[in-house]
PDB file of C-alpha atoms in Angstrom:
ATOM      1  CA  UNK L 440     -90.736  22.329  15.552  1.00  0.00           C
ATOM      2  CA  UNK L 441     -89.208  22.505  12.309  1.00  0.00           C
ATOM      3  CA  UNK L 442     -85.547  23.165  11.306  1.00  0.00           C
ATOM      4  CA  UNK L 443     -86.255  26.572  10.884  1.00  0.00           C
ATOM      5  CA  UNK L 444     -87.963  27.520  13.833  1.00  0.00           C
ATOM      6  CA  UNK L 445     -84.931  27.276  15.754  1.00  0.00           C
ATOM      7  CA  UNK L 446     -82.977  30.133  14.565  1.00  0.00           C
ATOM      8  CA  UNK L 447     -84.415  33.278  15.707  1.00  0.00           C
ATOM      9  CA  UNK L 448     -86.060  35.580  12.829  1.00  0.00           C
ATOM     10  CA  UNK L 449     -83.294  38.998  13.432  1.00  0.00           C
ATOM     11  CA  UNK L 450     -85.184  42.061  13.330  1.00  0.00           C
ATOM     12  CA  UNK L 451     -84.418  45.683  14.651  1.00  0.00           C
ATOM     13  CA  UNK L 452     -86.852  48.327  16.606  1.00  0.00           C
ATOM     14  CA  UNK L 453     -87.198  51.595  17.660  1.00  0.00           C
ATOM     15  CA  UNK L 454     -87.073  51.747  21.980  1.00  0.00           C
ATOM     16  CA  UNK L 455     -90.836  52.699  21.402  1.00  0.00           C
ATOM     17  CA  UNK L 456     -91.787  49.772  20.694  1.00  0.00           C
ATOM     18  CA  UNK L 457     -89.395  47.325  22.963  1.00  0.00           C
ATOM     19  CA  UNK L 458     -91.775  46.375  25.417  1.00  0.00           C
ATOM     20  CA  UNK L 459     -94.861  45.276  23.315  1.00  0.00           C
ATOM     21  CA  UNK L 460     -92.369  43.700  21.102  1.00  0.00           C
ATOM     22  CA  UNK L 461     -90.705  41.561  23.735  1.00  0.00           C
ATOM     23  CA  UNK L 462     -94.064  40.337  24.720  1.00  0.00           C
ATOM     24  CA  UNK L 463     -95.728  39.687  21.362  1.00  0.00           C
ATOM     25  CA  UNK L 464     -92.589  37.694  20.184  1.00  0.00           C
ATOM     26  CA  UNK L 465     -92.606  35.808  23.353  1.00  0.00           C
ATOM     27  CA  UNK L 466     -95.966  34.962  23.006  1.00  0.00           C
ATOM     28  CA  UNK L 467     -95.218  34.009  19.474  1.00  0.00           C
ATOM     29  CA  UNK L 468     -92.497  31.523  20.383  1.00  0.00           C
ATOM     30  CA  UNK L 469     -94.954  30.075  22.798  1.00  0.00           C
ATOM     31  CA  UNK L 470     -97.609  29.055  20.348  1.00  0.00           C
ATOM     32  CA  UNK L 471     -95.307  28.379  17.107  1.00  0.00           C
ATOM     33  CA  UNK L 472     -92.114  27.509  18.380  1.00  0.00           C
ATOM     34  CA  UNK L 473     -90.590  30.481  16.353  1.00  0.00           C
ATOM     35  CA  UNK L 474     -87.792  32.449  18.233  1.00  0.00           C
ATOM     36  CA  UNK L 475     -86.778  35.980  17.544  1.00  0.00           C
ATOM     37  CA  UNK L 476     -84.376  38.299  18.127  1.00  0.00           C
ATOM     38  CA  UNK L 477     -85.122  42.026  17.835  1.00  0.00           C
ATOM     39  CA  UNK L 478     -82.671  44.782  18.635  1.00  0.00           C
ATOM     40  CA  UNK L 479     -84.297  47.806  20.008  1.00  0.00           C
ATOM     41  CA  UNK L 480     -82.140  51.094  19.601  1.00  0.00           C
ATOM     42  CA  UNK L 481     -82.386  54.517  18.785  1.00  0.00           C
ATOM     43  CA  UNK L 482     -84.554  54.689  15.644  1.00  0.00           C
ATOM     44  CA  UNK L 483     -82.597  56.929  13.778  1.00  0.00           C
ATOM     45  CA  UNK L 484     -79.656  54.499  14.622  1.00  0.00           C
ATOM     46  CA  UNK L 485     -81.510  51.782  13.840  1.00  0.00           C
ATOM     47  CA  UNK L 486     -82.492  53.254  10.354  1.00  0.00           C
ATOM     48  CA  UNK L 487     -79.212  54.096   9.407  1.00  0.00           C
ATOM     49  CA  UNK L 488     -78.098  50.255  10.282  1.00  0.00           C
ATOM     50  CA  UNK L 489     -80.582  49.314   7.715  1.00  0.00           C
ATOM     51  CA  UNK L 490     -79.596  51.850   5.434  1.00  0.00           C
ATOM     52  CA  UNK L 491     -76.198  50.544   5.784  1.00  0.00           C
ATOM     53  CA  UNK L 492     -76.818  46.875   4.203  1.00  0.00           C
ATOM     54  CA  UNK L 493     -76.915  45.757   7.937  1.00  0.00           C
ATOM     55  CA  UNK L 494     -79.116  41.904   7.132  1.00  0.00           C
ATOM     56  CA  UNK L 495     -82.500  41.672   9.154  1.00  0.00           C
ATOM     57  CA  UNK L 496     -85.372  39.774   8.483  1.00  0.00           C
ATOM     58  CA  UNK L 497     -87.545  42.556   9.776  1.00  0.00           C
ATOM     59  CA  UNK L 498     -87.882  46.153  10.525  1.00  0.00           C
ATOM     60  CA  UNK L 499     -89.898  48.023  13.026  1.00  0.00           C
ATOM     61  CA  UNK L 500     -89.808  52.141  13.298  1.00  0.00           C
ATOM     62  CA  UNK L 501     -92.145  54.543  12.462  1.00  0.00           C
ATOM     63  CA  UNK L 502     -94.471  54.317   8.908  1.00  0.00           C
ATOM     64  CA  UNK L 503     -92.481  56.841   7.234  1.00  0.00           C
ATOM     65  CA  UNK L 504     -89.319  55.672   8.326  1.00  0.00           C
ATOM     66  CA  UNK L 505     -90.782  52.385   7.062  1.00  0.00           C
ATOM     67  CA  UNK L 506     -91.623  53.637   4.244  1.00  0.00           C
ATOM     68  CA  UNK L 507     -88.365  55.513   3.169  1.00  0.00           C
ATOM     69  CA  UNK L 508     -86.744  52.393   3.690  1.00  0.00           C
ATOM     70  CA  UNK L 509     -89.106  50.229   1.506  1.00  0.00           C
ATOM     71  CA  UNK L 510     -88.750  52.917  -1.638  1.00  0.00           C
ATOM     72  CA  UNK L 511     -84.840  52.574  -1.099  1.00  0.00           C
ATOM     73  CA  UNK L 512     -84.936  49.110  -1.667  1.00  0.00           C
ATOM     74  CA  UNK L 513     -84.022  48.329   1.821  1.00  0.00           C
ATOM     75  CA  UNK L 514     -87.062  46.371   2.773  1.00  0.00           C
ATOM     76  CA  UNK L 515     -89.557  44.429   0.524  1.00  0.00           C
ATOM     77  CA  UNK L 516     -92.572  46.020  -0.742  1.00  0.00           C
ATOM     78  CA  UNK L 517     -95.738  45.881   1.751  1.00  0.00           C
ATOM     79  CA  UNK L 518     -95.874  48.096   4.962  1.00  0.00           C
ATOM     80  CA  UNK L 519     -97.502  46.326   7.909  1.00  0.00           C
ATOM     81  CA  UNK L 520     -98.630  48.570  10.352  1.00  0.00           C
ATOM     82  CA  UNK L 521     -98.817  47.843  13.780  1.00  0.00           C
ATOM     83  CA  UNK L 522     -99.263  49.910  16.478  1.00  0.00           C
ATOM     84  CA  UNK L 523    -100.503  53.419  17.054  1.00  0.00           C
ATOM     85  CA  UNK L 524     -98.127  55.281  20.043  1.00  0.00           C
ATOM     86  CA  UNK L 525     -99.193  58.238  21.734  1.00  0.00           C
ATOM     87  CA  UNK L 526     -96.979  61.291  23.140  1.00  0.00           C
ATOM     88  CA  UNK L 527     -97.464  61.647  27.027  1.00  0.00           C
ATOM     89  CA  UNK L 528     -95.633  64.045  29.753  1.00  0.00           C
ATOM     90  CA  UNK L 529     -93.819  62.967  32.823  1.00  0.00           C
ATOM     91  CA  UNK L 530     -92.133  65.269  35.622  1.00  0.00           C
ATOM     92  CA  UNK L 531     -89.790  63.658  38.194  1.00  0.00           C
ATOM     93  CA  UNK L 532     -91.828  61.813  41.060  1.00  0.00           C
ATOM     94  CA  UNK L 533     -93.217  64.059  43.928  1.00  0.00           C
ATOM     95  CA  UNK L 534     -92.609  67.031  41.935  1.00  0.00           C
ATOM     96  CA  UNK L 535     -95.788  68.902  41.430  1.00  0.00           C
ATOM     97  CA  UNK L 536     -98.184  67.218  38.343  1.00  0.00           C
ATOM     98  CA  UNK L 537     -98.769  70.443  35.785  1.00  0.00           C
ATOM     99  CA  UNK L 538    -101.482  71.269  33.711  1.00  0.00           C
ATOM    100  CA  UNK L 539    -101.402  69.746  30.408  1.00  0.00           C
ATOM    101  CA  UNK L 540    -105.804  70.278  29.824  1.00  0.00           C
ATOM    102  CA  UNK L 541    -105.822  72.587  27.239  1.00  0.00           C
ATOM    103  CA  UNK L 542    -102.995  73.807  24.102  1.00  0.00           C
ATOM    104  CA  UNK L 543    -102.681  77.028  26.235  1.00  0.00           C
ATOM    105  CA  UNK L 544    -102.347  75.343  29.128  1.00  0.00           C
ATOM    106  CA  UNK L 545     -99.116  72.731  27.729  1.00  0.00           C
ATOM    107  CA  UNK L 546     -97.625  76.107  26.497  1.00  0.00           C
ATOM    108  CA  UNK L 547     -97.490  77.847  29.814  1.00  0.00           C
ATOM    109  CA  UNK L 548     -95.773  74.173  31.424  1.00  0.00           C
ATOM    110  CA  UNK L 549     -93.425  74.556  28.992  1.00  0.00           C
ATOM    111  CA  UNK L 550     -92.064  77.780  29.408  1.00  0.00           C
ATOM    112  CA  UNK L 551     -92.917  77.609  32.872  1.00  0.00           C
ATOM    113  CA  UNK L 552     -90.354  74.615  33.498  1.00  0.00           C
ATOM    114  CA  UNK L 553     -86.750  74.493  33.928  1.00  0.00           C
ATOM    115  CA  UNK L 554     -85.628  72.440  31.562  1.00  0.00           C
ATOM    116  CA  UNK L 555     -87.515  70.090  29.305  1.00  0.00           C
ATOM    117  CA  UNK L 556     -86.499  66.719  27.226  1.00  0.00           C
ATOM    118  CA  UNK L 557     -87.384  64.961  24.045  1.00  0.00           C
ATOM    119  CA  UNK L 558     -85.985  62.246  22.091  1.00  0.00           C
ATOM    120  CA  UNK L 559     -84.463  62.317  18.187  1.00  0.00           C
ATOM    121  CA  UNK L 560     -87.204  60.380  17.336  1.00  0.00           C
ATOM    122  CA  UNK L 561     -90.595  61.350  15.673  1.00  0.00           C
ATOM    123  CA  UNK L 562     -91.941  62.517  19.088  1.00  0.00           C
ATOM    124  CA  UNK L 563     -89.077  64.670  19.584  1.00  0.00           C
ATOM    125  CA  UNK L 564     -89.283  66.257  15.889  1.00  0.00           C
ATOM    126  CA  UNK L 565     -93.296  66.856  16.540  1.00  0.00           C
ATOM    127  CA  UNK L 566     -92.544  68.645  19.502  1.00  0.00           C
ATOM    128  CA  UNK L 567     -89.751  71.039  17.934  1.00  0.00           C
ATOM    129  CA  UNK L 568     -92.232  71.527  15.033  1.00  0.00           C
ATOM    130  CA  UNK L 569     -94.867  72.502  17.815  1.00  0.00           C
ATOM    131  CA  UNK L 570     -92.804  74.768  19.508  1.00  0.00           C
ATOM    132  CA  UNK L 571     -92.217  76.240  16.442  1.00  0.00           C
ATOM    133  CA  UNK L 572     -95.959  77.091  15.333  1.00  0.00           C
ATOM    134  CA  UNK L 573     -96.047  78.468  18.550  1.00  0.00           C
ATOM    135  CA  UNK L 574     -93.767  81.105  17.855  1.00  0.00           C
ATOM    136  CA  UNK L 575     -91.401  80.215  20.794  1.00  0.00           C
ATOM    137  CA  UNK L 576     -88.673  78.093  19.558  1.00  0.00           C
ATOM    138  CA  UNK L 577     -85.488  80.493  20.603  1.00  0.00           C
ATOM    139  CA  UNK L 578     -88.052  80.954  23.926  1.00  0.00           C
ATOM    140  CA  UNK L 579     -86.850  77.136  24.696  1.00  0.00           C
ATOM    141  CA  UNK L 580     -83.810  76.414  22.513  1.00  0.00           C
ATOM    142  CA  UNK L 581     -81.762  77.558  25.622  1.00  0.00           C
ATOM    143  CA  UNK L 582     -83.797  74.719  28.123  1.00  0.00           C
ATOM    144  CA  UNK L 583     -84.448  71.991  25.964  1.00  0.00           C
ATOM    145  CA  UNK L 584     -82.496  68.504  26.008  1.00  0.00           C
ATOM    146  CA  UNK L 585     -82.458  65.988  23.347  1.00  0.00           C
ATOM    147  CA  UNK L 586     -81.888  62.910  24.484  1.00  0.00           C
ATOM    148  CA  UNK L 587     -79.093  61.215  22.578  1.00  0.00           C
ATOM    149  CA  UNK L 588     -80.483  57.761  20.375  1.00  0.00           C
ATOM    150  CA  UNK L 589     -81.519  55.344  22.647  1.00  0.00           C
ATOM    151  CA  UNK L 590     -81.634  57.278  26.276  1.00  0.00           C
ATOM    152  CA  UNK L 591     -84.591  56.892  27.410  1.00  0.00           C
ATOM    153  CA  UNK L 592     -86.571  60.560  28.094  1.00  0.00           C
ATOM    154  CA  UNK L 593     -87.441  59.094  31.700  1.00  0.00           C
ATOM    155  CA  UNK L 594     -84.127  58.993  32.913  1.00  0.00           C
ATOM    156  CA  UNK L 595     -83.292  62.113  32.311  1.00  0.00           C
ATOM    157  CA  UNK L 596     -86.606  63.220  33.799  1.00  0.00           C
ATOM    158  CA  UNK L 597     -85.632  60.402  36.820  1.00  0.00           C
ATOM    159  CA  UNK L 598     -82.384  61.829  37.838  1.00  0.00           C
ATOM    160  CA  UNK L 599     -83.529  65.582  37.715  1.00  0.00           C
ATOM    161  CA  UNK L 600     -81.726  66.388  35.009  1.00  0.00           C
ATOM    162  CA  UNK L 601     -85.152  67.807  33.366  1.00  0.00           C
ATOM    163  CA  UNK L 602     -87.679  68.589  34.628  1.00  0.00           C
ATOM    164  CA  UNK L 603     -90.232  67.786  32.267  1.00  0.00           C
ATOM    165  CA  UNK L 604     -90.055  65.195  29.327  1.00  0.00           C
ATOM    166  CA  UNK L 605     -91.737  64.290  26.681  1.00  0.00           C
ATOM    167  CA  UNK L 606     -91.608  60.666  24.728  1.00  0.00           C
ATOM    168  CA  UNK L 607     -94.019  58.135  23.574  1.00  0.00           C
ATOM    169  CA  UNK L 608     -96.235  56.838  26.563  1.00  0.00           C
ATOM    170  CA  UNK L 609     -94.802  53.385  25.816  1.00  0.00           C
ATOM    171  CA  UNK L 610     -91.195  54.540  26.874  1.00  0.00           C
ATOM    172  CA  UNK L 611     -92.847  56.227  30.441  1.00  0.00           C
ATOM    173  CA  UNK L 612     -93.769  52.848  31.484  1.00  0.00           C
ATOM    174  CA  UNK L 613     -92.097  51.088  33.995  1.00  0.00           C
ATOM    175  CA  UNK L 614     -89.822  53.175  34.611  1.00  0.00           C
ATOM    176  CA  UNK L 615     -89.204  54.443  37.991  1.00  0.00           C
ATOM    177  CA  UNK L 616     -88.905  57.902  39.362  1.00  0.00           C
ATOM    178  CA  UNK L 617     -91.060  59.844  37.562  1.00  0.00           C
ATOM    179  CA  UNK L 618     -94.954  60.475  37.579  1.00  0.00           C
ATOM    180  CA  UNK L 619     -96.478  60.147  34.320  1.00  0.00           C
ATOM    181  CA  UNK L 620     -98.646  63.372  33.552  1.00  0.00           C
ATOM    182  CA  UNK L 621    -100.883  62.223  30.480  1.00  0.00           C
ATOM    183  CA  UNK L 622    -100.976  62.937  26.564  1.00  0.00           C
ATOM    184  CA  UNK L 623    -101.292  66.257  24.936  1.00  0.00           C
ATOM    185  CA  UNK L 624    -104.495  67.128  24.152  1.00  0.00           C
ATOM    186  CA  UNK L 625    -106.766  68.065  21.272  1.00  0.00           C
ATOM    187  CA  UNK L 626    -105.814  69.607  18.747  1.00  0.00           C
ATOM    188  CA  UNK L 627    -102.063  69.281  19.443  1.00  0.00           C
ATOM    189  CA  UNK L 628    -101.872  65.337  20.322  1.00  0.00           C
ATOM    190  CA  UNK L 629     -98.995  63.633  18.850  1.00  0.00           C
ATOM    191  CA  UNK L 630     -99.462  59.825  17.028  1.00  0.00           C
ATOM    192  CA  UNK L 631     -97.072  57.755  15.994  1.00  0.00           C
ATOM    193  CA  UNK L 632     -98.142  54.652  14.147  1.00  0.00           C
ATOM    194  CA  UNK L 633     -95.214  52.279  13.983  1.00  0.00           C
ATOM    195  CA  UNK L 634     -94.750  49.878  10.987  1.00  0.00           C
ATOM    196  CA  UNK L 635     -93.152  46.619  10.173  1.00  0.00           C
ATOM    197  CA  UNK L 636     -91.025  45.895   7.167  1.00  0.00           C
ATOM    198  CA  UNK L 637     -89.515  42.924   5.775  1.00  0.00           C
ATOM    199  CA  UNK L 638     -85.838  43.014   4.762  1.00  0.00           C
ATOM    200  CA  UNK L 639     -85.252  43.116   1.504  1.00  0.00           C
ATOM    201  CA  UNK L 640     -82.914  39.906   1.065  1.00  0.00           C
ATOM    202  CA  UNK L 641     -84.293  37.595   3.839  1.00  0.00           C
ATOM    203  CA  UNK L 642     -84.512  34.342   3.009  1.00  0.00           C
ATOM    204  CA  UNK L 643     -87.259  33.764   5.853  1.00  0.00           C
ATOM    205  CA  UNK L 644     -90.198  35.737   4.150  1.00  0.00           C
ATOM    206  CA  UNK L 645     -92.458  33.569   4.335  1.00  0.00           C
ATOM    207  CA  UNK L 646     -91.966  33.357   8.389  1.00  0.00           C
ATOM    208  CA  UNK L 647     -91.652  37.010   8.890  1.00  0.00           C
ATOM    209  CA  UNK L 648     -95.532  37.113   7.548  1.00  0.00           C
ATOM    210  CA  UNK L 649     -96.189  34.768   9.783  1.00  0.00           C
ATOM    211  CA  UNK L 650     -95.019  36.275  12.933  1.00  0.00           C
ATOM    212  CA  UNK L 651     -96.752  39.753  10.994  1.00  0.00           C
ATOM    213  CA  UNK L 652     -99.956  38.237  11.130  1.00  0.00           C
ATOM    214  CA  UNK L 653     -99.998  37.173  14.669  1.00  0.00           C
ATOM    215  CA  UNK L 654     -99.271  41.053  16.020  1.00  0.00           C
ATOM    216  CA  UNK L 655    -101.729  42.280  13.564  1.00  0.00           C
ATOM    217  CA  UNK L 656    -104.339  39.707  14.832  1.00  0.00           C
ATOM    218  CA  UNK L 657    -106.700  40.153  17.839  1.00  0.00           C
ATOM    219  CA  UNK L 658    -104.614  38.021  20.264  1.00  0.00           C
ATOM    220  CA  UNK L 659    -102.210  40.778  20.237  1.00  0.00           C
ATOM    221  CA  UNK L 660    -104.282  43.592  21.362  1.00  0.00           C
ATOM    222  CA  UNK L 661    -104.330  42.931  25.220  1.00  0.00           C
ATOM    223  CA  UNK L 662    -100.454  43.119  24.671  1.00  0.00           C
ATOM    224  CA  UNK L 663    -100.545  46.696  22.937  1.00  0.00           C
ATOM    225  CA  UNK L 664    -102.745  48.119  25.369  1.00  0.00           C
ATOM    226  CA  UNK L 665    -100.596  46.696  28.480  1.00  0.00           C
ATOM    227  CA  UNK L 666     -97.807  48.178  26.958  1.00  0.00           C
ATOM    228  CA  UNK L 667     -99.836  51.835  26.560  1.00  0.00           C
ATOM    229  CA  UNK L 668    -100.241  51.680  22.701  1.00  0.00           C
ATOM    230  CA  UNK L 669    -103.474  50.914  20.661  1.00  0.00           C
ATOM    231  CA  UNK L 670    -103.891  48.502  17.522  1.00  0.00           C
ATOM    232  CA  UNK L 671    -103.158  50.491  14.071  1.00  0.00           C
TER     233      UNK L 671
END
């Protein structure tokens, strides 16, 4: 283990992306002896941190994010995608499972349900735009909840706050209390792909590609798909 290796590479996250993160890194450490530390907030939080000269050696949050942050300077040229997220729909455990089949069918859940969650992040502003083509956006302005940066959608959805939530299937995991419903389907199924980018005055480069090429290798897909996501 060299000199290096034993301060942590710093890096920031979305919550989306927390658990694959925490396992890929681990995994990493395992094999080269390189530690890191990623924070894993809200991503709008986490963007304006960056924004805000904050120093990390890497940057994970969704490609455009990524890429807004790369074209102010913030992060190095070179977007590294990494993982490709999926919207899914949870309700609060034993409450009845709803139909989410068919667009018509998600539509009808929606108004049909009390009150209904979804984050500030890219999910969350998919879902207003959504409502929106659908014509019904005062229909639900009175019943929806954003959850504040960094609250997960589950708890809300857990405590019976809401009762139906919306956030990327990777944030539904392990989280108890609710019943995970599914994805949206076809044609109104909601991707994220989330990006890496390295900070723009890093000294440590060279070892954020490293760590880069590991989760974009093949010995980091079990990971994504334990953790509900799918290689980008």
């Amino acid at each position: 283990m060299t000199e290096s290796n034993t301060v942590p590479l710093r890096g920031i996250s979305s919550m989306a992306t927390r658990q694959v993160l925490a396992e890929l890194t681990q995994a990493y450490a395992e094999r080269s002896g390189q530690g890191t530390d990623i924070a894993s907030v809200g991503g709008v939080d986490a963007a304006k941190r960056v924004q805000a000269g904050e120093a990390f050696d890497l940057v994970i949050l969704a490609s455009d994010a990524i890429d807004k942050l790369i074209a102010a300077g913030h992060l190095l040229p070179g977007r590294v995608d990494l993982v490709v997220s999926s919207v899914a729909a949870c309700v609060p455990a034993g409450a009845p499972v709803p139909d989410l089949s068919s667009e018509a069918a998600v539509k009808a859940t929606v108004l049909a349900a009390g009150k209904v969650s979804y984050s500030t992040g890219p999910s969350g502003v998919a879902l207003q735009k959504l409502f929106a083509d659908w014509g019904m956006a005062e229909a639900v302005a009175g019943k929806t909840v954003q959850a504040p940066p960094g609250v997960p959608v589950a708890s809300l959805v857990a405590s019976g706050e809401v009762a139906l939530g919306f956030q990327q299937l990777s944030e539904l995991l392990h989280v108890p209390g609710i019943t995970i419903v599914g994805g949206l389907p076809e044609p109104i199924r909601i991707v994220t792909v989330f990006s890496a980018g390295i900070g723009a005055h890093t000294p440590r480069a060279d070892a954020v590609r490293a760590l880069l090429a590991f989760m974009t290798s093949a010995d980091a897909d079990a990971a994504k798909q334990r953790q509900g996501m799918a290689p980008a």
